[in-house]
mmCIF file of C-alpha atoms and ligand atoms in Angstrom:
data_model
loop_
_atom_site.group_PDB
_atom_site.id
_atom_site.type_symbol
_atom_site.label_atom_id
_atom_site.label_comp_id
_atom_site.label_asym_id
_atom_site.label_seq_id
_atom_site.Cartn_x
_atom_site.Cartn_y
_atom_site.Cartn_z
ATOM 1 C CA MET A 1 -68.703 -20.763 -42.796
ATOM 2 C CA GLU A 2 -70.299 -23.540 -41.190
ATOM 3 C CA ARG A 3 -73.101 -24.538 -42.412
ATOM 4 C CA LYS A 4 -75.903 -26.377 -40.133
ATOM 5 C CA LYS A 5 -75.950 -29.778 -40.971
ATOM 6 C CA ILE A 6 -79.515 -31.322 -41.359
ATOM 7 C CA VAL A 7 -81.228 -34.444 -41.916
ATOM 8 C CA ALA A 8 -85.101 -34.916 -42.307
ATOM 9 C CA ALA A 9 -87.609 -37.546 -42.945
ATOM 10 C CA ASN A 10 -89.977 -37.629 -45.482
ATOM 11 C CA TRP A 11 -92.570 -40.244 -44.589
ATOM 12 C CA LYS A 12 -94.502 -39.335 -47.851
ATOM 13 C CA MET A 13 -98.373 -41.287 -47.695
ATOM 14 C CA ASN A 14 -97.012 -43.565 -45.312
ATOM 15 C CA THR A 15 -98.228 -44.596 -41.841
ATOM 16 C CA LEU A 16 -100.910 -44.522 -39.914
ATOM 17 C CA HIS A 17 -101.336 -42.815 -36.541
ATOM 18 C CA ALA A 18 -100.379 -45.324 -34.346
ATOM 19 C CA GLU A 19 -97.009 -46.322 -36.807
ATOM 20 C CA ALA A 20 -96.403 -42.652 -36.811
ATOM 21 C CA ILE A 21 -96.151 -41.908 -32.937
ATOM 22 C CA THR A 22 -93.886 -44.725 -32.737
ATOM 23 C CA LEU A 23 -92.127 -44.309 -35.284
ATOM 24 C CA ALA A 24 -91.254 -40.949 -34.139
ATOM 25 C CA LYS A 25 -90.520 -42.409 -30.699
ATOM 26 C CA ASP A 26 -87.944 -44.553 -32.001
ATOM 27 C CA ILE A 27 -86.057 -41.550 -34.364
ATOM 28 C CA LEU A 28 -86.203 -39.395 -31.194
ATOM 29 C CA THR A 29 -84.845 -41.559 -28.876
ATOM 30 C CA MET A 30 -82.207 -43.191 -31.463
ATOM 31 C CA THR A 31 -80.547 -39.525 -32.732
ATOM 32 C CA ARG A 32 -81.050 -37.613 -29.501
ATOM 33 C CA LEU A 33 -77.536 -37.051 -28.607
ATOM 34 C CA VAL A 34 -76.373 -36.417 -32.164
ATOM 35 C CA LYS A 35 -76.818 -32.485 -31.389
ATOM 36 C CA GLU A 36 -74.895 -31.263 -33.852
ATOM 37 C CA VAL A 37 -77.277 -32.669 -36.561
ATOM 38 C CA GLU A 38 -81.013 -30.997 -37.125
ATOM 39 C CA LYS A 39 -83.573 -33.013 -37.639
ATOM 40 C CA ILE A 40 -87.096 -32.431 -39.593
ATOM 41 C CA ILE A 41 -89.553 -34.679 -39.973
ATOM 42 C CA PHE A 42 -92.272 -34.620 -42.435
ATOM 43 C CA PRO A 43 -95.147 -36.869 -41.262
ATOM 44 C CA PRO A 44 -98.202 -37.036 -43.452
ATOM 45 C CA PHE A 45 -100.962 -34.077 -42.414
ATOM 46 C CA PRO A 46 -102.903 -35.732 -40.189
ATOM 47 C CA PHE A 47 -100.012 -36.977 -38.107
ATOM 48 C CA ILE A 48 -98.255 -33.282 -37.805
ATOM 49 C CA ASN A 49 -99.585 -31.744 -34.614
ATOM 50 C CA ASP A 50 -99.037 -35.370 -32.588
ATOM 51 C CA VAL A 51 -95.304 -35.440 -33.791
ATOM 52 C CA ALA A 52 -94.967 -31.839 -33.320
ATOM 53 C CA LEU A 53 -96.203 -32.188 -29.773
ATOM 54 C CA LEU A 54 -93.696 -34.750 -28.780
ATOM 55 C CA LEU A 55 -90.991 -32.681 -30.185
ATOM 56 C CA GLN A 56 -91.625 -29.550 -29.525
ATOM 57 C CA SER A 57 -89.258 -29.805 -25.857
ATOM 58 C CA GLU A 58 -86.510 -31.235 -27.750
ATOM 59 C CA THR A 59 -83.479 -29.622 -29.329
ATOM 60 C CA GLY A 60 -82.385 -30.379 -32.366
ATOM 61 C CA PHE A 61 -85.888 -31.626 -34.011
ATOM 62 C CA SER A 62 -88.820 -30.154 -35.652
ATOM 63 C CA THR A 63 -91.846 -31.044 -37.956
ATOM 64 C CA GLY A 64 -92.783 -29.873 -41.215
ATOM 65 C CA ALA A 65 -95.675 -30.684 -43.623
ATOM 66 C CA GLN A 66 -94.921 -32.426 -46.948
ATOM 67 C CA ASN A 67 -97.329 -29.951 -48.872
ATOM 68 C CA CYS A 68 -99.462 -26.737 -48.658
ATOM 69 C CA SER A 69 -101.919 -24.752 -50.402
ATOM 70 C CA ALA A 70 -101.375 -22.095 -52.425
ATOM 71 C CA TYR A 71 -104.349 -20.281 -51.474
ATOM 72 C CA GLU A 72 -104.639 -18.382 -48.143
ATOM 73 C CA LYS A 73 -107.956 -20.036 -46.718
ATOM 74 C CA GLY A 74 -112.037 -19.897 -47.733
ATOM 75 C CA ALA A 75 -114.060 -22.333 -50.379
ATOM 76 C CA TYR A 76 -110.864 -24.767 -51.260
ATOM 77 C CA THR A 77 -112.645 -28.262 -50.437
ATOM 78 C CA GLY A 78 -109.709 -30.655 -49.151
ATOM 79 C CA GLU A 79 -106.934 -27.980 -48.889
ATOM 80 C CA VAL A 80 -104.992 -27.342 -46.490
ATOM 81 C CA SER A 81 -103.418 -23.700 -45.625
ATOM 82 C CA CYS A 82 -99.760 -22.658 -44.078
ATOM 83 C CA ALA A 83 -101.924 -20.689 -41.796
ATOM 84 C CA MET A 84 -103.198 -24.140 -40.655
ATOM 85 C CA ILE A 85 -99.973 -25.730 -40.743
ATOM 86 C CA HIS A 86 -98.338 -23.430 -38.281
ATOM 87 C CA SER A 87 -101.199 -23.818 -36.106
ATOM 88 C CA VAL A 88 -100.155 -27.239 -35.482
ATOM 89 C CA GLY A 89 -96.330 -26.715 -34.493
ATOM 90 C CA ALA A 90 -94.813 -27.037 -37.837
ATOM 91 C CA GLU A 91 -91.896 -24.933 -38.585
ATOM 92 C CA TYR A 92 -91.331 -26.435 -42.499
ATOM 93 C CA VAL A 93 -92.988 -26.940 -45.199
ATOM 94 C CA LEU A 94 -91.749 -29.276 -48.669
ATOM 95 C CA ILE A 95 -92.476 -27.592 -51.744
ATOM 96 C CA GLY A 96 -91.581 -28.525 -55.594
ATOM 97 C CA HIS A 97 -91.039 -32.480 -54.768
ATOM 98 C CA SER A 98 -90.854 -33.894 -57.567
ATOM 99 C CA GLU A 99 -93.924 -36.107 -56.851
ATOM 100 C CA ARG A 100 -96.022 -32.773 -56.665
ATOM 101 C CA ARG A 101 -95.084 -31.880 -59.887
ATOM 102 C CA ALA A 102 -95.241 -34.792 -61.530
ATOM 103 C CA TYR A 103 -98.726 -36.532 -59.936
ATOM 104 C CA PHE A 104 -99.950 -33.438 -59.396
ATOM 105 C CA LYS A 105 -98.973 -31.141 -62.091
ATOM 106 C CA GLU A 106 -97.583 -28.392 -60.045
ATOM 107 C CA ASP A 107 -95.708 -25.986 -62.221
ATOM 108 C CA ALA A 108 -93.768 -22.985 -61.416
ATOM 109 C CA GLU A 109 -96.820 -20.855 -60.912
ATOM 110 C CA VAL A 110 -98.205 -23.020 -58.194
ATOM 111 C CA LEU A 111 -95.272 -23.250 -56.516
ATOM 112 C CA VAL A 112 -94.541 -19.363 -56.541
ATOM 113 C CA ALA A 113 -97.608 -19.396 -54.777
ATOM 114 C CA LYS A 114 -96.971 -21.456 -52.375
ATOM 115 C CA VAL A 115 -93.395 -20.139 -51.706
ATOM 116 C CA HIS A 116 -95.021 -16.892 -51.447
ATOM 117 C CA ARG A 117 -98.009 -18.046 -48.483
ATOM 118 C CA ALA A 118 -95.601 -20.145 -46.763
ATOM 119 C CA LEU A 119 -92.771 -17.764 -46.233
ATOM 120 C CA ALA A 120 -95.714 -15.288 -45.524
ATOM 121 C CA GLN A 121 -96.543 -17.744 -42.224
ATOM 122 C CA HIS A 122 -93.163 -17.543 -41.393
ATOM 123 C CA LEU A 123 -92.655 -21.436 -42.059
ATOM 124 C CA LYS A 124 -89.228 -22.012 -43.800
ATOM 125 C CA VAL A 125 -89.365 -24.040 -47.165
ATOM 126 C CA VAL A 126 -87.292 -26.872 -48.372
ATOM 127 C CA TYR A 127 -87.464 -26.398 -52.120
ATOM 128 C CA CYS A 128 -86.771 -29.426 -53.661
ATOM 129 C CA PHE A 129 -85.876 -29.850 -57.123
ATOM 130 C CA GLY A 130 -84.082 -32.180 -59.591
ATOM 131 C CA GLU A 131 -83.665 -33.608 -62.910
ATOM 132 C CA VAL A 132 -85.490 -36.671 -64.760
ATOM 133 C CA LEU A 133 -83.629 -39.366 -66.477
ATOM 134 C CA ASN A 134 -84.164 -38.695 -70.009
ATOM 135 C CA GLU A 135 -82.790 -35.296 -69.257
ATOM 136 C CA ARG A 136 -79.415 -36.448 -67.203
ATOM 137 C CA LYS A 137 -78.931 -38.715 -69.954
ATOM 138 C CA ALA A 138 -79.291 -35.733 -72.527
ATOM 139 C CA GLY A 139 -76.770 -33.789 -70.705
ATOM 140 C CA GLN A 140 -79.206 -31.125 -69.712
ATOM 141 C CA HIS A 141 -79.148 -31.791 -65.955
ATOM 142 C CA GLN A 142 -77.773 -28.214 -64.925
ATOM 143 C CA ALA A 143 -79.864 -26.757 -67.496
ATOM 144 C CA VAL A 144 -82.659 -28.385 -66.143
ATOM 145 C CA VAL A 145 -81.577 -27.324 -62.238
ATOM 146 C CA LYS A 146 -80.751 -23.818 -62.819
ATOM 147 C CA LYS A 147 -84.247 -23.426 -64.651
ATOM 148 C CA GLN A 148 -86.200 -25.240 -61.583
ATOM 149 C CA LEU A 149 -83.802 -22.785 -58.903
ATOM 150 C CA GLN A 150 -84.170 -19.445 -61.419
ATOM 151 C CA GLU A 151 -88.082 -19.947 -61.450
ATOM 152 C CA VAL A 152 -88.713 -20.297 -57.769
ATOM 153 C CA ILE A 153 -85.728 -18.167 -56.212
ATOM 154 C CA SER A 154 -85.799 -15.036 -58.456
ATOM 155 C CA GLN A 155 -89.542 -14.591 -56.520
ATOM 156 C CA VAL A 156 -88.223 -14.551 -53.115
ATOM 157 C CA PRO A 157 -87.211 -11.113 -51.552
ATOM 158 C CA LYS A 158 -83.553 -10.825 -50.370
ATOM 159 C CA GLU A 159 -84.673 -11.095 -46.848
ATOM 160 C CA LYS A 160 -86.492 -13.921 -47.069
ATOM 161 C CA MET A 161 -83.604 -16.326 -48.094
ATOM 162 C CA ASN A 162 -82.961 -17.393 -44.672
ATOM 163 C CA GLN A 163 -85.842 -18.906 -44.767
ATOM 164 C CA LEU A 164 -85.141 -21.256 -47.412
ATOM 165 C CA ILE A 165 -83.613 -24.874 -47.344
ATOM 166 C CA LEU A 166 -82.994 -26.310 -50.933
ATOM 167 C CA ALA A 167 -83.038 -30.583 -51.974
ATOM 168 C CA TYR A 168 -81.521 -31.479 -54.926
ATOM 169 C CA GLU A 169 -83.430 -34.585 -55.416
ATOM 170 C CA PRO A 170 -82.835 -36.429 -58.807
ATOM 171 C CA VAL A 171 -85.635 -38.302 -59.856
ATOM 172 C CA TRP A 172 -83.529 -41.171 -61.071
ATOM 173 C CA ALA A 173 -82.791 -41.908 -57.938
ATOM 174 C CA ILE A 174 -86.064 -41.374 -55.808
ATOM 175 C CA GLY A 175 -87.205 -44.553 -54.845
ATOM 176 C CA THR A 176 -85.491 -46.484 -57.093
ATOM 177 C CA GLY A 177 -82.441 -47.734 -54.682
ATOM 178 C CA GLU A 178 -80.354 -46.017 -57.274
ATOM 179 C CA THR A 179 -77.947 -43.139 -55.774
ATOM 180 C CA ALA A 180 -76.340 -40.345 -57.369
ATOM 181 C CA SER A 181 -72.474 -41.197 -56.988
ATOM 182 C CA PRO A 182 -71.117 -38.511 -54.277
ATOM 183 C CA ALA A 183 -69.544 -36.606 -57.212
ATOM 184 C CA GLN A 184 -72.260 -36.381 -59.162
ATOM 185 C CA ALA A 185 -73.801 -34.947 -55.997
ATOM 186 C CA GLN A 186 -71.214 -32.439 -55.874
ATOM 187 C CA ASN A 187 -71.014 -31.397 -58.804
ATOM 188 C CA MET A 188 -74.853 -30.667 -58.883
ATOM 189 C CA HIS A 189 -74.491 -29.183 -55.100
ATOM 190 C CA ALA A 190 -71.396 -26.889 -56.001
ATOM 191 C CA PHE A 191 -73.651 -25.901 -59.308
ATOM 192 C CA VAL A 192 -76.294 -24.793 -56.940
ATOM 193 C CA ARG A 193 -74.213 -22.521 -55.388
ATOM 194 C CA GLN A 194 -72.796 -21.116 -58.067
ATOM 195 C CA CYS A 195 -76.689 -20.680 -59.417
ATOM 196 C CA LEU A 196 -77.766 -18.883 -55.914
ATOM 197 C CA ALA A 197 -74.766 -16.704 -56.481
ATOM 198 C CA GLU A 198 -75.650 -15.418 -59.884
ATOM 199 C CA LEU A 199 -79.218 -15.224 -58.484
ATOM 200 C CA VAL A 200 -78.930 -13.848 -55.423
ATOM 201 C CA ASP A 201 -75.607 -13.390 -54.252
ATOM 202 C CA THR A 202 -72.447 -14.895 -52.709
ATOM 203 C CA GLU A 203 -73.330 -14.561 -49.188
ATOM 204 C CA THR A 204 -76.386 -16.769 -49.695
ATOM 205 C CA ALA A 205 -74.729 -19.169 -51.803
ATOM 206 C CA THR A 206 -72.351 -19.897 -49.213
ATOM 207 C CA SER A 207 -74.754 -19.929 -46.700
ATOM 208 C CA MET A 208 -77.818 -21.552 -47.679
ATOM 209 C CA PRO A 209 -78.027 -25.164 -46.841
ATOM 210 C CA VAL A 210 -78.501 -27.884 -49.858
ATOM 211 C CA LEU A 211 -79.650 -31.189 -49.320
ATOM 212 C CA TYR A 212 -78.907 -34.362 -50.979
ATOM 213 C CA GLY A 213 -82.223 -36.745 -51.335
ATOM 214 C CA GLY A 214 -82.454 -39.868 -53.650
ATOM 215 C CA SER A 215 -82.326 -43.528 -52.065
ATOM 216 C CA CYS A 216 -79.897 -41.875 -49.496
ATOM 217 C CA ASN A 217 -79.203 -44.786 -46.987
ATOM 218 C CA ALA A 218 -76.885 -46.086 -44.002
ATOM 219 C CA GLN A 219 -74.776 -47.386 -46.833
ATOM 220 C CA ASN A 220 -74.200 -44.063 -48.726
ATOM 221 C CA ALA A 221 -74.964 -41.593 -46.604
ATOM 222 C CA LYS A 222 -71.774 -41.144 -45.105
ATOM 223 C CA GLU A 223 -70.085 -40.432 -48.362
ATOM 224 C CA LEU A 224 -72.709 -38.227 -49.414
ATOM 225 C CA PHE A 225 -72.497 -36.114 -46.347
ATOM 226 C CA ALA A 226 -68.674 -35.641 -47.065
ATOM 227 C CA CYS A 227 -68.869 -33.834 -49.805
ATOM 228 C CA PRO A 228 -68.127 -29.936 -49.192
ATOM 229 C CA ASP A 229 -71.411 -28.542 -50.544
ATOM 230 C CA VAL A 230 -73.811 -31.223 -49.258
ATOM 231 C CA ASP A 231 -75.177 -30.101 -45.855
ATOM 232 C CA GLY A 232 -77.296 -33.326 -45.660
ATOM 233 C CA GLY A 233 -79.811 -35.391 -46.498
ATOM 234 C CA LEU A 234 -83.668 -35.344 -47.074
ATOM 235 C CA ILE A 235 -84.724 -39.177 -46.731
ATOM 236 C CA GLY A 236 -87.726 -41.497 -47.851
ATOM 237 C CA GLY A 237 -88.101 -44.567 -47.848
ATOM 238 C CA ALA A 238 -84.850 -44.841 -45.163
ATOM 239 C CA SER A 239 -86.814 -42.678 -43.044
ATOM 240 C CA LEU A 240 -89.281 -45.288 -42.199
ATOM 241 C CA LYS A 241 -87.010 -47.192 -40.696
ATOM 242 C CA PRO A 242 -85.427 -46.006 -36.897
ATOM 243 C CA GLN A 243 -81.860 -47.823 -37.266
ATOM 244 C CA GLU A 244 -81.409 -46.826 -40.269
ATOM 245 C CA PHE A 245 -82.933 -43.162 -40.421
ATOM 246 C CA ALA A 246 -80.562 -42.986 -37.260
ATOM 247 C CA SER A 247 -77.447 -44.116 -38.949
ATOM 248 C CA ILE A 248 -77.940 -41.743 -41.347
ATOM 249 C CA VAL A 249 -78.006 -38.929 -38.680
ATOM 250 C CA LYS A 250 -74.874 -40.025 -37.329
ATOM 251 C CA ALA A 251 -73.285 -40.508 -40.553
ATOM 252 C CA PHE A 252 -71.900 -36.957 -40.010
ATOM 253 C CA GLN A 253 -69.636 -38.469 -37.305
HETATM 254 P P1 LIG B 301 -86.201 -42.407 -51.047
HETATM 255 O O1 LIG B 301 -85.240 -41.668 -50.221
HETATM 256 O O2 LIG B 301 -87.429 -43.240 -50.914
HETATM 257 O O3 LIG B 301 -85.587 -42.829 -52.788
HETATM 258 O O4 LIG B 301 -86.555 -40.873 -51.397
HETATM 259 C C1 LIG B 301 -86.464 -39.551 -51.547
HETATM 260 C C2 LIG B 301 -87.389 -38.186 -51.104
HETATM 261 O O5 LIG B 301 -88.133 -38.592 -52.000
HETATM 262 C C3 LIG B 301 -87.243 -37.653 -50.230
HETATM 263 O O6 LIG B 301 -88.032 -36.493 -50.450
#
């Protein structure tokens, strides 16, 4: 079965309003013709609405939020609910990003709550996971990934599995310029599918998109995307440069 090809832009806490709009427009112009790849842009919260408006009439483009609240609504000053995110035109939300886990101490309980909120609002979830350097050096990377998958996947009802996309982001490769080799990525992505087969079923294991993230750029994207179990990328730094991001989108061709 052909899985969707996806390249997603995680802008993190970068851009001001005008820059965000220009960047989204440039990405749109430069990647519009690459119809076989779905492009998802994750701008900072304040710019989601405008980016979503820009992309709404385009096929193959979607908008997402980088985070969401674990609460539904009410007296949670500063939080942004999944319903709010959905109401401004976003279709996706990132959950489990290593920066949220490390800097904001988001643990499995919080992540599961967020996933439930997102799915209830019909948002699709890009669930991120990956090991830190010491864990890889100690040969624990598969065990760590398995645990991160198990904690969340086991809590998602089977009929909602098609609202989930996975993103393997080894923490040692994020923003470091160091990328997983195609062999390392392929091995882990194949392992992720093995975990999905155990945790859910083989149908889910073969159909769920699994993206790679971590210093993915115009130079290494082609080799990474050529791996049979890698369905695209979640791009940080390189997604702020439209030309480079477009080259990554085109790496599938
Ligand atoms: P970089 O592409 O900057 O390494 O970031 C990857 C990432 O964290 C995407 O979510």
